[in-house]
PDB file of C-alpha atoms in Angstrom:
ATOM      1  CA  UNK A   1       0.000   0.000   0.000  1.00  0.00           C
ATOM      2  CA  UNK A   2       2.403   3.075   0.871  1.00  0.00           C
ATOM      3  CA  UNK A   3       6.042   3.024   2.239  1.00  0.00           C
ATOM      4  CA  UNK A   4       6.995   3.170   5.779  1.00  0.00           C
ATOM      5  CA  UNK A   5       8.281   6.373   6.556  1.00  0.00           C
ATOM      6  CA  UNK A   6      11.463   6.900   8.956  1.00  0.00           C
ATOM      7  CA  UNK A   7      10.683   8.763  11.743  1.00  0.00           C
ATOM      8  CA  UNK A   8      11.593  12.469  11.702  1.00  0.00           C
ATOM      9  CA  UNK A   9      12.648  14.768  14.311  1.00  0.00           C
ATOM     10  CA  UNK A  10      11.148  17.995  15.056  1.00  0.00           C
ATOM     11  CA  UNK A  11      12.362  21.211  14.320  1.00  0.00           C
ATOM     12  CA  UNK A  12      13.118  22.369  17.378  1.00  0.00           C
ATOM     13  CA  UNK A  13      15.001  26.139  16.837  1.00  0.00           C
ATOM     14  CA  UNK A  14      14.499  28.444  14.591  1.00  0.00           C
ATOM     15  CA  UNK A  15      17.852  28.168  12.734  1.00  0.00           C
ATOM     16  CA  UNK A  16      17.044  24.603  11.974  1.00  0.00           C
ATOM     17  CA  UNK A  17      14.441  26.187   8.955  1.00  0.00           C
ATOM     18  CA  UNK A  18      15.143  29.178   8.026  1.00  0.00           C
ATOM     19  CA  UNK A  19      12.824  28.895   5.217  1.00  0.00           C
ATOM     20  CA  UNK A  20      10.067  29.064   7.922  1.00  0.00           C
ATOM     21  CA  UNK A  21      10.606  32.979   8.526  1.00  0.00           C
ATOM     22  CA  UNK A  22      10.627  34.323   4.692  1.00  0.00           C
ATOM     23  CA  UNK A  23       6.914  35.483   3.825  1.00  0.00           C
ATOM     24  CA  UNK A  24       6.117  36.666   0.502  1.00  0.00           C
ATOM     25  CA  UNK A  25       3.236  38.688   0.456  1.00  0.00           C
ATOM     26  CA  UNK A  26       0.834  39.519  -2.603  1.00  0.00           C
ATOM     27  CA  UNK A  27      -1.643  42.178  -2.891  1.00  0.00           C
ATOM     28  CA  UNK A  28      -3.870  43.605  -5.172  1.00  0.00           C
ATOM     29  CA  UNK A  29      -2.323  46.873  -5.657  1.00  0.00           C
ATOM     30  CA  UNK A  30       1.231  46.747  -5.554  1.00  0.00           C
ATOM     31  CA  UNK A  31       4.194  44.172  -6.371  1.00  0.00           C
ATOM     32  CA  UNK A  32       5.156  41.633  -3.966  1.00  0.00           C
ATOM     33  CA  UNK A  33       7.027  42.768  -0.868  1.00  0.00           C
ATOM     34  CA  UNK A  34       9.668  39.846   0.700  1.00  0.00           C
ATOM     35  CA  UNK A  35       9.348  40.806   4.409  1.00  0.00           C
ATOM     36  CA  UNK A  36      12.250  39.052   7.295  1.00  0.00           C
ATOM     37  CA  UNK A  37       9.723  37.683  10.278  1.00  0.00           C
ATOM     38  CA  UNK A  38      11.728  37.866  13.654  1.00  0.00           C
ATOM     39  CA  UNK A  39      13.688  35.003  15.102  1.00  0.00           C
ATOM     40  CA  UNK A  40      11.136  32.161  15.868  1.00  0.00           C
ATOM     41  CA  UNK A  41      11.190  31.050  19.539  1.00  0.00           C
ATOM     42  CA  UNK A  42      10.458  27.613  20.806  1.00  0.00           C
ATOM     43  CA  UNK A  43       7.164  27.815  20.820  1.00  0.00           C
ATOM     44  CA  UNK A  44       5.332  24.378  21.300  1.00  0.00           C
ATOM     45  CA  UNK A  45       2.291  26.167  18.787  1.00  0.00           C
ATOM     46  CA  UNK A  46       4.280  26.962  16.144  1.00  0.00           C
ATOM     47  CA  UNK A  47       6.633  23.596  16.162  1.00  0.00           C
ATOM     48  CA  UNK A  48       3.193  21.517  16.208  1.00  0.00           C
ATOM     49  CA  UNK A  49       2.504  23.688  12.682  1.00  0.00           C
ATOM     50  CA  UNK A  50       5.825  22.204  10.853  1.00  0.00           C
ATOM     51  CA  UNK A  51       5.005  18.828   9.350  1.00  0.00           C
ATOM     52  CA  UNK A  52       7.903  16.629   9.711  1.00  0.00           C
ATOM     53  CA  UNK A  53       7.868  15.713   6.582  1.00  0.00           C
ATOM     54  CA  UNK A  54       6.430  17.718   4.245  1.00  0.00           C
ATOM     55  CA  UNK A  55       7.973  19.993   1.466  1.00  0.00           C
ATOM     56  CA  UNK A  56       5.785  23.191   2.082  1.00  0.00           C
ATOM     57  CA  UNK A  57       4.918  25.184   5.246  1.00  0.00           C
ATOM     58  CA  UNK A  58       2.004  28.057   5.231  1.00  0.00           C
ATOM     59  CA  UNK A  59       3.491  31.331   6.657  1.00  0.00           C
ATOM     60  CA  UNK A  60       0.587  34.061   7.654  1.00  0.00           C
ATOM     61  CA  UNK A  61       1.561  37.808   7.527  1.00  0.00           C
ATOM     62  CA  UNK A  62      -1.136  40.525   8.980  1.00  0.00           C
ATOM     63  CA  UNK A  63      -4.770  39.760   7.960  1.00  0.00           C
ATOM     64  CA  UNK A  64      -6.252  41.878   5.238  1.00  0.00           C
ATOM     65  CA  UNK A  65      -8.720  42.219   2.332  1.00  0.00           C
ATOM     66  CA  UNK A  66      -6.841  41.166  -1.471  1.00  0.00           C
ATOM     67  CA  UNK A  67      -3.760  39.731   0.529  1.00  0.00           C
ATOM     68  CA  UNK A  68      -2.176  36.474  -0.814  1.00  0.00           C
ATOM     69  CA  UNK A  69       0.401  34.279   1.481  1.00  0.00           C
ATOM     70  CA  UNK A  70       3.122  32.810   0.379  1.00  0.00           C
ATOM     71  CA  UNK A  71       3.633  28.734   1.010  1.00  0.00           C
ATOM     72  CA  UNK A  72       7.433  28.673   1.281  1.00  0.00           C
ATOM     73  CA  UNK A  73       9.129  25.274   0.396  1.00  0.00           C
ATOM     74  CA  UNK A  74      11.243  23.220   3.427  1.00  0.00           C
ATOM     75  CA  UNK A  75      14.316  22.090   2.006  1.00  0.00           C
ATOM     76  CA  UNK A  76      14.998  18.196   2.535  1.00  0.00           C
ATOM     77  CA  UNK A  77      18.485  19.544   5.332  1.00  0.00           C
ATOM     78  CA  UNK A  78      16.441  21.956   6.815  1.00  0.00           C
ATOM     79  CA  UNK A  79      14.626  19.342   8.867  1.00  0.00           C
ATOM     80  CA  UNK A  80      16.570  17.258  11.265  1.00  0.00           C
ATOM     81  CA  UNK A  81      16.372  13.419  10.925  1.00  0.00           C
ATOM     82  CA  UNK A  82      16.990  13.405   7.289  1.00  0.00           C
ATOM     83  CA  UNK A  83      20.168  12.867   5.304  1.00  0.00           C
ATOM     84  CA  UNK A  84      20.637  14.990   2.773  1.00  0.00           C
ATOM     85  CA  UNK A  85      19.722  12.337  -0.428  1.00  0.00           C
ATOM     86  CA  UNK A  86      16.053  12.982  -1.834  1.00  0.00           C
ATOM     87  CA  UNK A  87      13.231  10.975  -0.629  1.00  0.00           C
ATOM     88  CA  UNK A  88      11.407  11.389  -3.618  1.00  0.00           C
ATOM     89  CA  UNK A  89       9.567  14.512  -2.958  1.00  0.00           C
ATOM     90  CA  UNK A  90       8.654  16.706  -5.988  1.00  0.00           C
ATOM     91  CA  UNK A  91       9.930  20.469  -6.476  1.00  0.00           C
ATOM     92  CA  UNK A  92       6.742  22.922  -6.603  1.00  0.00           C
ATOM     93  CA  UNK A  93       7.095  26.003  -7.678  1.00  0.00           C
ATOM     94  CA  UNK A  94       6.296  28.944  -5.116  1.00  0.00           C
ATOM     95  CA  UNK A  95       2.813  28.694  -4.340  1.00  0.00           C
ATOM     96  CA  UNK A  96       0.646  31.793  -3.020  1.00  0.00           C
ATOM     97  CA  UNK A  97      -2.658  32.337  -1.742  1.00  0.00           C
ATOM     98  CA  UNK A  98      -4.737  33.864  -4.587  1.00  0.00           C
ATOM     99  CA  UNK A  99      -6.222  37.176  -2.889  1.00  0.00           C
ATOM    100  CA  UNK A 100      -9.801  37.393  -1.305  1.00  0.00           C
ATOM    101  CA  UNK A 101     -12.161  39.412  -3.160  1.00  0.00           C
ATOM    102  CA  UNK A 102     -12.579  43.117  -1.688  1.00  0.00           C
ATOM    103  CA  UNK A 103     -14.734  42.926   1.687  1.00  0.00           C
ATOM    104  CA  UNK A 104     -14.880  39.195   1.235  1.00  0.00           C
ATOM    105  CA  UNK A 105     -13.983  37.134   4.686  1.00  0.00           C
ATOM    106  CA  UNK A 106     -12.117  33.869   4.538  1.00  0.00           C
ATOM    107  CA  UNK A 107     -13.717  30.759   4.387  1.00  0.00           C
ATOM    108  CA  UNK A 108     -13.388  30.066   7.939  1.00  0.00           C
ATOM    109  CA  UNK A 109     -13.564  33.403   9.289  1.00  0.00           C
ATOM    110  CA  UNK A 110     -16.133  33.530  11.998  1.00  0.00           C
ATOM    111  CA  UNK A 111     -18.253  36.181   9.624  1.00  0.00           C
ATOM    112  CA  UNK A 112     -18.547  33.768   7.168  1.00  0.00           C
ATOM    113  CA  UNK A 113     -21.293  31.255   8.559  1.00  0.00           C
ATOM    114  CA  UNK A 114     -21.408  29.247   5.265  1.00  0.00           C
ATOM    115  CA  UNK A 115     -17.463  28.795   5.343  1.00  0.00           C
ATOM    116  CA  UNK A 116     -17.668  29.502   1.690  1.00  0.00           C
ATOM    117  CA  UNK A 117     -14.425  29.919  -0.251  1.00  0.00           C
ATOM    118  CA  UNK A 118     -14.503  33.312  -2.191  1.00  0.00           C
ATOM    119  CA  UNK A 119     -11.380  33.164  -3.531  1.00  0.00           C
ATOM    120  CA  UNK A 120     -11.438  31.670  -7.168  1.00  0.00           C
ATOM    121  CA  UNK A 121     -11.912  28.259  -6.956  1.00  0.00           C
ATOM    122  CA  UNK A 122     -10.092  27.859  -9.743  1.00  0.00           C
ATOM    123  CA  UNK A 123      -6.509  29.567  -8.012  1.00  0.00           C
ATOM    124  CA  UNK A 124      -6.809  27.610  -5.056  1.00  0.00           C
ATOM    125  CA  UNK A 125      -6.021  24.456  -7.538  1.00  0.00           C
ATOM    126  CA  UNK A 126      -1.975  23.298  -6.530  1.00  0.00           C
ATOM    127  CA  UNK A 127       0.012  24.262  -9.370  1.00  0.00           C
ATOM    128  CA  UNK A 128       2.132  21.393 -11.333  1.00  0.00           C
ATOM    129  CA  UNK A 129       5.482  19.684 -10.121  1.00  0.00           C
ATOM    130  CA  UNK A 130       8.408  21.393 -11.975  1.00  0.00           C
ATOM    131  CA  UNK A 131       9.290  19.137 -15.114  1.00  0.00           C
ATOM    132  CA  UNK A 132       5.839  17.712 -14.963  1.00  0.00           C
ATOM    133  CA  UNK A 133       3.406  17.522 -18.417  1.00  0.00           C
ATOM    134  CA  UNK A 134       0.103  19.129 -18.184  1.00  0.00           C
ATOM    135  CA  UNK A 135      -3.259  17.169 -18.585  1.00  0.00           C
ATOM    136  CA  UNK A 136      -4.452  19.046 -21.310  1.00  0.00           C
ATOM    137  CA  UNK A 137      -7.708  16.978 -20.551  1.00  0.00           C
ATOM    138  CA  UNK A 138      -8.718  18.329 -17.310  1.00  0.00           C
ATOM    139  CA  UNK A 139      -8.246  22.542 -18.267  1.00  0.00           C
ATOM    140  CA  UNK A 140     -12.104  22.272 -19.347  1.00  0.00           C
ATOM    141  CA  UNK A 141     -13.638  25.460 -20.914  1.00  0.00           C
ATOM    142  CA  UNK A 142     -12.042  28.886 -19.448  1.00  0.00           C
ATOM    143  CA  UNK A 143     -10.750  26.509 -16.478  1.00  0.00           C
ATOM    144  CA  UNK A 144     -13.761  24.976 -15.235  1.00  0.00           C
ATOM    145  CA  UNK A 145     -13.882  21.104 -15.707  1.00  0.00           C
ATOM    146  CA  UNK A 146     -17.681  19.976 -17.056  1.00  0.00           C
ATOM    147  CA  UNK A 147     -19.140  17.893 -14.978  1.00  0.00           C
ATOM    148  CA  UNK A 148     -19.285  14.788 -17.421  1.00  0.00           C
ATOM    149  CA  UNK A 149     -15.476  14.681 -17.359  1.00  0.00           C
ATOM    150  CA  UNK A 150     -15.321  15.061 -13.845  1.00  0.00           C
ATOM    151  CA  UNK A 151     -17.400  11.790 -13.280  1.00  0.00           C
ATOM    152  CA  UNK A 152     -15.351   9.874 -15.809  1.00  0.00           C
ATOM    153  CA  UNK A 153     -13.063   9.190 -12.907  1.00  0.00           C
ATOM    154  CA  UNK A 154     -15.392   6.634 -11.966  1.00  0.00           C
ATOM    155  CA  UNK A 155     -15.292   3.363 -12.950  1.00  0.00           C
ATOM    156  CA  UNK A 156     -18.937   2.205 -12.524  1.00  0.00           C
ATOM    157  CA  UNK A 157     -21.245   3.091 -14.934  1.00  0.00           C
ATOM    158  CA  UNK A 158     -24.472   3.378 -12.557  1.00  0.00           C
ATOM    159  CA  UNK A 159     -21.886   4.977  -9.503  1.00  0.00           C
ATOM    160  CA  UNK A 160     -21.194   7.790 -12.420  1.00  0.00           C
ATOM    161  CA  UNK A 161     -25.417   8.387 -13.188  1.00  0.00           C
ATOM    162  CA  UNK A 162     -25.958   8.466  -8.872  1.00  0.00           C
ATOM    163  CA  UNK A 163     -23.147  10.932  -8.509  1.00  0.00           C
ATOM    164  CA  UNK A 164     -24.922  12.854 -11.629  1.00  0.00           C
ATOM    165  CA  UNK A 165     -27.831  13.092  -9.591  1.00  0.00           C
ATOM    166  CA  UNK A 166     -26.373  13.772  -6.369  1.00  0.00           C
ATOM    167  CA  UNK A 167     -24.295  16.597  -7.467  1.00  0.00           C
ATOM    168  CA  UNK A 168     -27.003  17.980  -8.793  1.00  0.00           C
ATOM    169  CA  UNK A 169     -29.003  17.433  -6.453  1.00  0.00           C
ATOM    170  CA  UNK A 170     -27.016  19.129  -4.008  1.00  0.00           C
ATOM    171  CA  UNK A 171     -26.346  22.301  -6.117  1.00  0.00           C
ATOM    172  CA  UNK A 172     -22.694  21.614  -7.763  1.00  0.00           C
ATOM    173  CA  UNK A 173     -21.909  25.181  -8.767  1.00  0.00           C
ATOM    174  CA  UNK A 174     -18.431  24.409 -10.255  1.00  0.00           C
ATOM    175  CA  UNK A 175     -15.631  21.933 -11.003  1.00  0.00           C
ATOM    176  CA  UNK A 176     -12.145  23.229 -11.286  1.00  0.00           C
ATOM    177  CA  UNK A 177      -9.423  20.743 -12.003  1.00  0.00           C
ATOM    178  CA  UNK A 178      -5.874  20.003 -12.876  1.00  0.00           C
ATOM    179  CA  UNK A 179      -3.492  17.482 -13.921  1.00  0.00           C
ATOM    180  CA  UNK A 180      -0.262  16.475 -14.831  1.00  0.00           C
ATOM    181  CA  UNK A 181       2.260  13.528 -15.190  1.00  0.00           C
ATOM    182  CA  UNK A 182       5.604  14.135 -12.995  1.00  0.00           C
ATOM    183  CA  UNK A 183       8.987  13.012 -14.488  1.00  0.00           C
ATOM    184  CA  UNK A 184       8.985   9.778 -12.720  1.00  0.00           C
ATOM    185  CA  UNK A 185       5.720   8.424 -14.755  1.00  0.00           C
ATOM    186  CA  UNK A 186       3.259   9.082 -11.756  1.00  0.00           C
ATOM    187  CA  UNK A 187      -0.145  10.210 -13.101  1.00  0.00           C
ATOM    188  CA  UNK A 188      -1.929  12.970 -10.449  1.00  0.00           C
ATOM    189  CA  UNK A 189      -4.967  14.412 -10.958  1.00  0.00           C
ATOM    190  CA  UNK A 190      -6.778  17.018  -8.548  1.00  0.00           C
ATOM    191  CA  UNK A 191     -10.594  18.032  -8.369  1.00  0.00           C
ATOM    192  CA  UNK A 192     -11.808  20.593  -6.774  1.00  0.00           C
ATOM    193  CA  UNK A 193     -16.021  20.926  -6.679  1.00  0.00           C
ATOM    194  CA  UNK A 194     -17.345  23.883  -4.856  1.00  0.00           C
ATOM    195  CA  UNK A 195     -21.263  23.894  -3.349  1.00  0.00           C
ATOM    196  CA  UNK A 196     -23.242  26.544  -1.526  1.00  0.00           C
ATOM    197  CA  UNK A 197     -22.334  25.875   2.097  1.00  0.00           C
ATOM    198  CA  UNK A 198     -20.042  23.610   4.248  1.00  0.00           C
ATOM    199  CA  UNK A 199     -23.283  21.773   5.297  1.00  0.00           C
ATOM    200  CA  UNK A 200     -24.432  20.434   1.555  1.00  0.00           C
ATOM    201  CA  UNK A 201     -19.956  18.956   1.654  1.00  0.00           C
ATOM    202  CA  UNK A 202     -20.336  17.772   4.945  1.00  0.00           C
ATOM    203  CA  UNK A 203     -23.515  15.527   4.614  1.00  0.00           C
ATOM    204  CA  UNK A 204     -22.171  14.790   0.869  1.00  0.00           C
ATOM    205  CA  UNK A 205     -18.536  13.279   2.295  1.00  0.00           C
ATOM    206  CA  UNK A 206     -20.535  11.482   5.187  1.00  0.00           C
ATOM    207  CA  UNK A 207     -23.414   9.805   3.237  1.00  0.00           C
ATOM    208  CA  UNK A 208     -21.979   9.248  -0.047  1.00  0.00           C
ATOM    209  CA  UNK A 209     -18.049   9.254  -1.181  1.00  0.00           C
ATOM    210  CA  UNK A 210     -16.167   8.004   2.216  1.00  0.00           C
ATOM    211  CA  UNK A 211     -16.338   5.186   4.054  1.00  0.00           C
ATOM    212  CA  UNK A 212     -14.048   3.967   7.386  1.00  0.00           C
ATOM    213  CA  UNK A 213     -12.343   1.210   5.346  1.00  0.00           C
ATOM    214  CA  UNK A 214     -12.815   2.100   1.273  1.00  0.00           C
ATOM    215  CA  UNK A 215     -14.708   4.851  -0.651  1.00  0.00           C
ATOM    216  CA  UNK A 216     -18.755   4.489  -1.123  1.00  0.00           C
ATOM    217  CA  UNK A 217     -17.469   4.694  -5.165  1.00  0.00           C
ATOM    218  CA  UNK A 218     -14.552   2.997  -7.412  1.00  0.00           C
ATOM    219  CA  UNK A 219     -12.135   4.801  -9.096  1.00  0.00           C
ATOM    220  CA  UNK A 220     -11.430   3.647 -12.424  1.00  0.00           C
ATOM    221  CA  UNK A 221      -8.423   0.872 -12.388  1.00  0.00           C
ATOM    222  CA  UNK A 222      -8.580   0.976  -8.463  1.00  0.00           C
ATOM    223  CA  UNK A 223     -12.003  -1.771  -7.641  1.00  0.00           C
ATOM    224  CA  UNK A 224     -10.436  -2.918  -4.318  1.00  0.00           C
ATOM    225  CA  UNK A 225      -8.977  -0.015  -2.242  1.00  0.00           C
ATOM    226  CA  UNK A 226      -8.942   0.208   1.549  1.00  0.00           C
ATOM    227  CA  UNK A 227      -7.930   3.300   3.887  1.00  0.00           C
ATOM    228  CA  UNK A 228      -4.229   4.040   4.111  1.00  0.00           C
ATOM    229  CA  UNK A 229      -3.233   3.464   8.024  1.00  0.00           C
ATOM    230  CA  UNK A 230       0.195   4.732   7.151  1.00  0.00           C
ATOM    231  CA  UNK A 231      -0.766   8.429   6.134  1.00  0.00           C
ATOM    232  CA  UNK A 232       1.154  10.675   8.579  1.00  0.00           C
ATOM    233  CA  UNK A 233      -1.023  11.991  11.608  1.00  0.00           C
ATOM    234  CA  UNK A 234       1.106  14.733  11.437  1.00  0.00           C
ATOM    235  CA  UNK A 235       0.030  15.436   7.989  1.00  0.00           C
ATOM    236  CA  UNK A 236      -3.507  17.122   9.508  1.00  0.00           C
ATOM    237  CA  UNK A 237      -4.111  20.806   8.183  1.00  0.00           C
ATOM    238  CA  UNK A 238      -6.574  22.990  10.044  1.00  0.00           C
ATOM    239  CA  UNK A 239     -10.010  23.676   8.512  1.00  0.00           C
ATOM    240  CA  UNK A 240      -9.297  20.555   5.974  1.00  0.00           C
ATOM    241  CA  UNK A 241     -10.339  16.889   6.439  1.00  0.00           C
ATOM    242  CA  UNK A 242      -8.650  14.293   4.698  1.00  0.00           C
ATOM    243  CA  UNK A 243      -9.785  10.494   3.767  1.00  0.00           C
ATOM    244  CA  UNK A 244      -7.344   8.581   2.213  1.00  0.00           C
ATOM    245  CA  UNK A 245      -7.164   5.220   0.939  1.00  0.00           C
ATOM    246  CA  UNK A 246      -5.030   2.696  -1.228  1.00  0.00           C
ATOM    247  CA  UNK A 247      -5.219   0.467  -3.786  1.00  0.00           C
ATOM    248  CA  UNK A 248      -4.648  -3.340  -2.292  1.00  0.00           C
ATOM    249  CA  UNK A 249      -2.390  -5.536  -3.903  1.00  0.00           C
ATOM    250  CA  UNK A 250      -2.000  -6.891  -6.215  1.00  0.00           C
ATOM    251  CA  UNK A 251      -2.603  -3.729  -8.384  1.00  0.00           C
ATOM    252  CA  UNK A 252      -4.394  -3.316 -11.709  1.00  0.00           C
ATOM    253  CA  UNK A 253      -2.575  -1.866 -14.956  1.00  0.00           C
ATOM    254  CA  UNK A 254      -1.262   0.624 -12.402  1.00  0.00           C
ATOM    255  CA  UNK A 255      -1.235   1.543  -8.382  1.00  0.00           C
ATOM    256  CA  UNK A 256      -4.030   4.275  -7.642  1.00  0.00           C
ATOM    257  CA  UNK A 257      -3.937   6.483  -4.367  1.00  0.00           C
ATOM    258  CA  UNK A 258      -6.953   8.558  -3.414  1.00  0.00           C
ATOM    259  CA  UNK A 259      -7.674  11.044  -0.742  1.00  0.00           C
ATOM    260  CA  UNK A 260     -11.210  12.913  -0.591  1.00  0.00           C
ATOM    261  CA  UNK A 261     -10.305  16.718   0.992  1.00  0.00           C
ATOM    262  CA  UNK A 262     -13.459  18.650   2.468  1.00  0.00           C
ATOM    263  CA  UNK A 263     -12.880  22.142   3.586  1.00  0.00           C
ATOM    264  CA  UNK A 264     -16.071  24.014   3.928  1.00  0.00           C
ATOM    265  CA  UNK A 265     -17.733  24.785   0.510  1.00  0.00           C
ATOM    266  CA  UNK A 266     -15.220  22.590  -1.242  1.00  0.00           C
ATOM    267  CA  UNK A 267     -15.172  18.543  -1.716  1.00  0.00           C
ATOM    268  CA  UNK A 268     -11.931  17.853  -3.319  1.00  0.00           C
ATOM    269  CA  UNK A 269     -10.381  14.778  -4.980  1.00  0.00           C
ATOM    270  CA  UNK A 270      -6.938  13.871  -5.371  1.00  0.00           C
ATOM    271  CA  UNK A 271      -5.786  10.838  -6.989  1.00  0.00           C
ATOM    272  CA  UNK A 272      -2.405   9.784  -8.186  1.00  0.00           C
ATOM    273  CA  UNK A 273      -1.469   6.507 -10.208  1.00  0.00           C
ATOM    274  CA  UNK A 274       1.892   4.740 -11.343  1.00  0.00           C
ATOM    275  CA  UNK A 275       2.375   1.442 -13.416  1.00  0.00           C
ATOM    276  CA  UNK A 276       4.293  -0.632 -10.555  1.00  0.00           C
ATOM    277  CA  UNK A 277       3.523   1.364  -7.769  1.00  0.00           C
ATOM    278  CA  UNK A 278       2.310   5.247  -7.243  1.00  0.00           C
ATOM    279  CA  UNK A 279       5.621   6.263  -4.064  1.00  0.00           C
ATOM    280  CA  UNK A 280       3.722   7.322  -0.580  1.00  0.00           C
ATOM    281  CA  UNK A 281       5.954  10.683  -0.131  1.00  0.00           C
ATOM    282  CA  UNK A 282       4.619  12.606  -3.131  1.00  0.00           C
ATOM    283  CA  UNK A 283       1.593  11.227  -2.883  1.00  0.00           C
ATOM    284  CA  UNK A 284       1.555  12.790   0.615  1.00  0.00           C
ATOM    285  CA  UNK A 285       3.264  15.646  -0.310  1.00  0.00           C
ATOM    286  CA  UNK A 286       0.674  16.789  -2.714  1.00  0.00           C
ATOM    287  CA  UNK A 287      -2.475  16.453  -0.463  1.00  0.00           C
ATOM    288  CA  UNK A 288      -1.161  18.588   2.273  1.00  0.00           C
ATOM    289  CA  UNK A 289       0.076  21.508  -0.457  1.00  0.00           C
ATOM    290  CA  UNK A 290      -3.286  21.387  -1.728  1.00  0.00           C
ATOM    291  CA  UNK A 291      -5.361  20.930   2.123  1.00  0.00           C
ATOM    292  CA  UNK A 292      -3.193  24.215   2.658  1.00  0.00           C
ATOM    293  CA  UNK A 293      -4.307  26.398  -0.174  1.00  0.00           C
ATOM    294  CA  UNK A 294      -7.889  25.477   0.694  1.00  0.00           C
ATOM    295  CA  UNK A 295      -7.585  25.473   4.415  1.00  0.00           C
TER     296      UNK A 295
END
């Protein structure tokens, strides 16, 4: 199913990722502005927010309407525990925060009751692995993904028609997605389908698309998957849920990997797949960069 991961130490002083302090910082009205955050002290809060593993950390600056955050990469010797070798993470470009409309809270700001994403749902996609090849398939008309293609994913042809009629059911407004195929042959694919309110995702993720051991639905090429026990706890990002699951061996044509993300007004869908076996890191790797943009 995925690969056991060494255990990692924590960073424990501020010198140990210096990455951590460098914000970049977009708004609507000027160029970005690189700003030097002070010296970060040992504070149990903030070391709890740096994933042991992972290849991106979110760094806030001050709250404000049309303001964009930076997600600043960890390199692999920044965090203790690790030699220096790759394990098989993928190199992102920098990723930012695409800016709130004007007078528009975020999604989980306590003004918004509906925890509805404003930004465009469309930004808040993760951007492509450098040296990957687009997915020309999944850029849709003006960005958004029709909702036919979206339920080709599916394998079954009666689990497509009652996800037709849920989704529409419950109000699908839009379907932004994007795709790509890394260097290493691994296939990923990421949907992102946006409702009215947190409710109509909540009740949607509970009653129909996860389960506690496999997904209510098969992917296509993945009949027989199961949840993946081996998914980092300490890959949790605030204000996103993740449910993740594996394909069992032995594997079809190729090894699918599947994790259903719900983060108020968005249900999203990642899914990555590699002839001989899709690797656990990037796989992990990419669900947390995209829980953070939505969360």
């Amino acid at each position: 199913m995925t690969t056991e991961q060494q255990p990692v130490g924590e960073v424990t002083e501020a010198t140990e990722a210096t990455e951590v302090t460098e914000v970049t910082e977009v708004t609507e009205t000027g160029p970005p502005v690189t700003e030097v955050a002070p010296p970060v002290k040992k504070d149990r809060r903030v070391l709890r927010a740096v994933l042991r593993w992972t290849a991106a950390v979110v760094v806030f600056a001050a709250a404000g309407a049309g303001t964009a955050y930076g997600i600043t990469r960890m390199e692999r010797t920044d965090v203790p525990g690790l030699a220096s070798e790759s394990d098989g993470r993928w190199e992102y470009p920098a990723i930012v925060k695409p800016p709130l409309p004007s007078g528009s809270p975020a999604p989980f700001d306590k003004a918004n009751a509906a925890n509805s994403h404003y930004a465009d749902l469309r930004e808040l996609l993760l951007p492509a692995p450098k040296g990957a090849q687009a997915d020309k398939a999944l850029e849709g008309k003006d960005g958004w993904l029709a909702k036919k293609d979206f339920l080709a994913v599916y394998e079954d042809k009666d689990d497509r028609n009652a996800i037709d009629q849920l989704l529409t059911d419950q109000g699908l407004r839009h379907v932004a997605a994007r795709g790509w195929t890394a260097a290493d042959g691994t296939h990923t694919r990421i949907y992102l389908l946006q409702f009215e309110t947190a409710r109509v995702v909540d009740s949607l993720q509970e009653n129909n698309f996860t389960g506690y051991d496999a997904p209510q639905f098969a992917l296509k090429g993945a009949s027989e998957v199961h949840i993946d026990e081996k998914f980092p706890e300490k890959a949790d990002v605030e204000n996103v849920r993740h449910y993740v699951y594996g394909e069992a061996e032995p594997y079809g044509a190729e090894h699918v990997r599947e994790a259903y993300l719900v983060s108020g007004d968005v249900l999203g869908l990642v899914v990555q797949s590699k002839k001989g076996g899709a690797a656990a890191v990037p796989f992990q790797q990419t669900v947390v960069l995209q829980s953070q943009l939505l969360g």
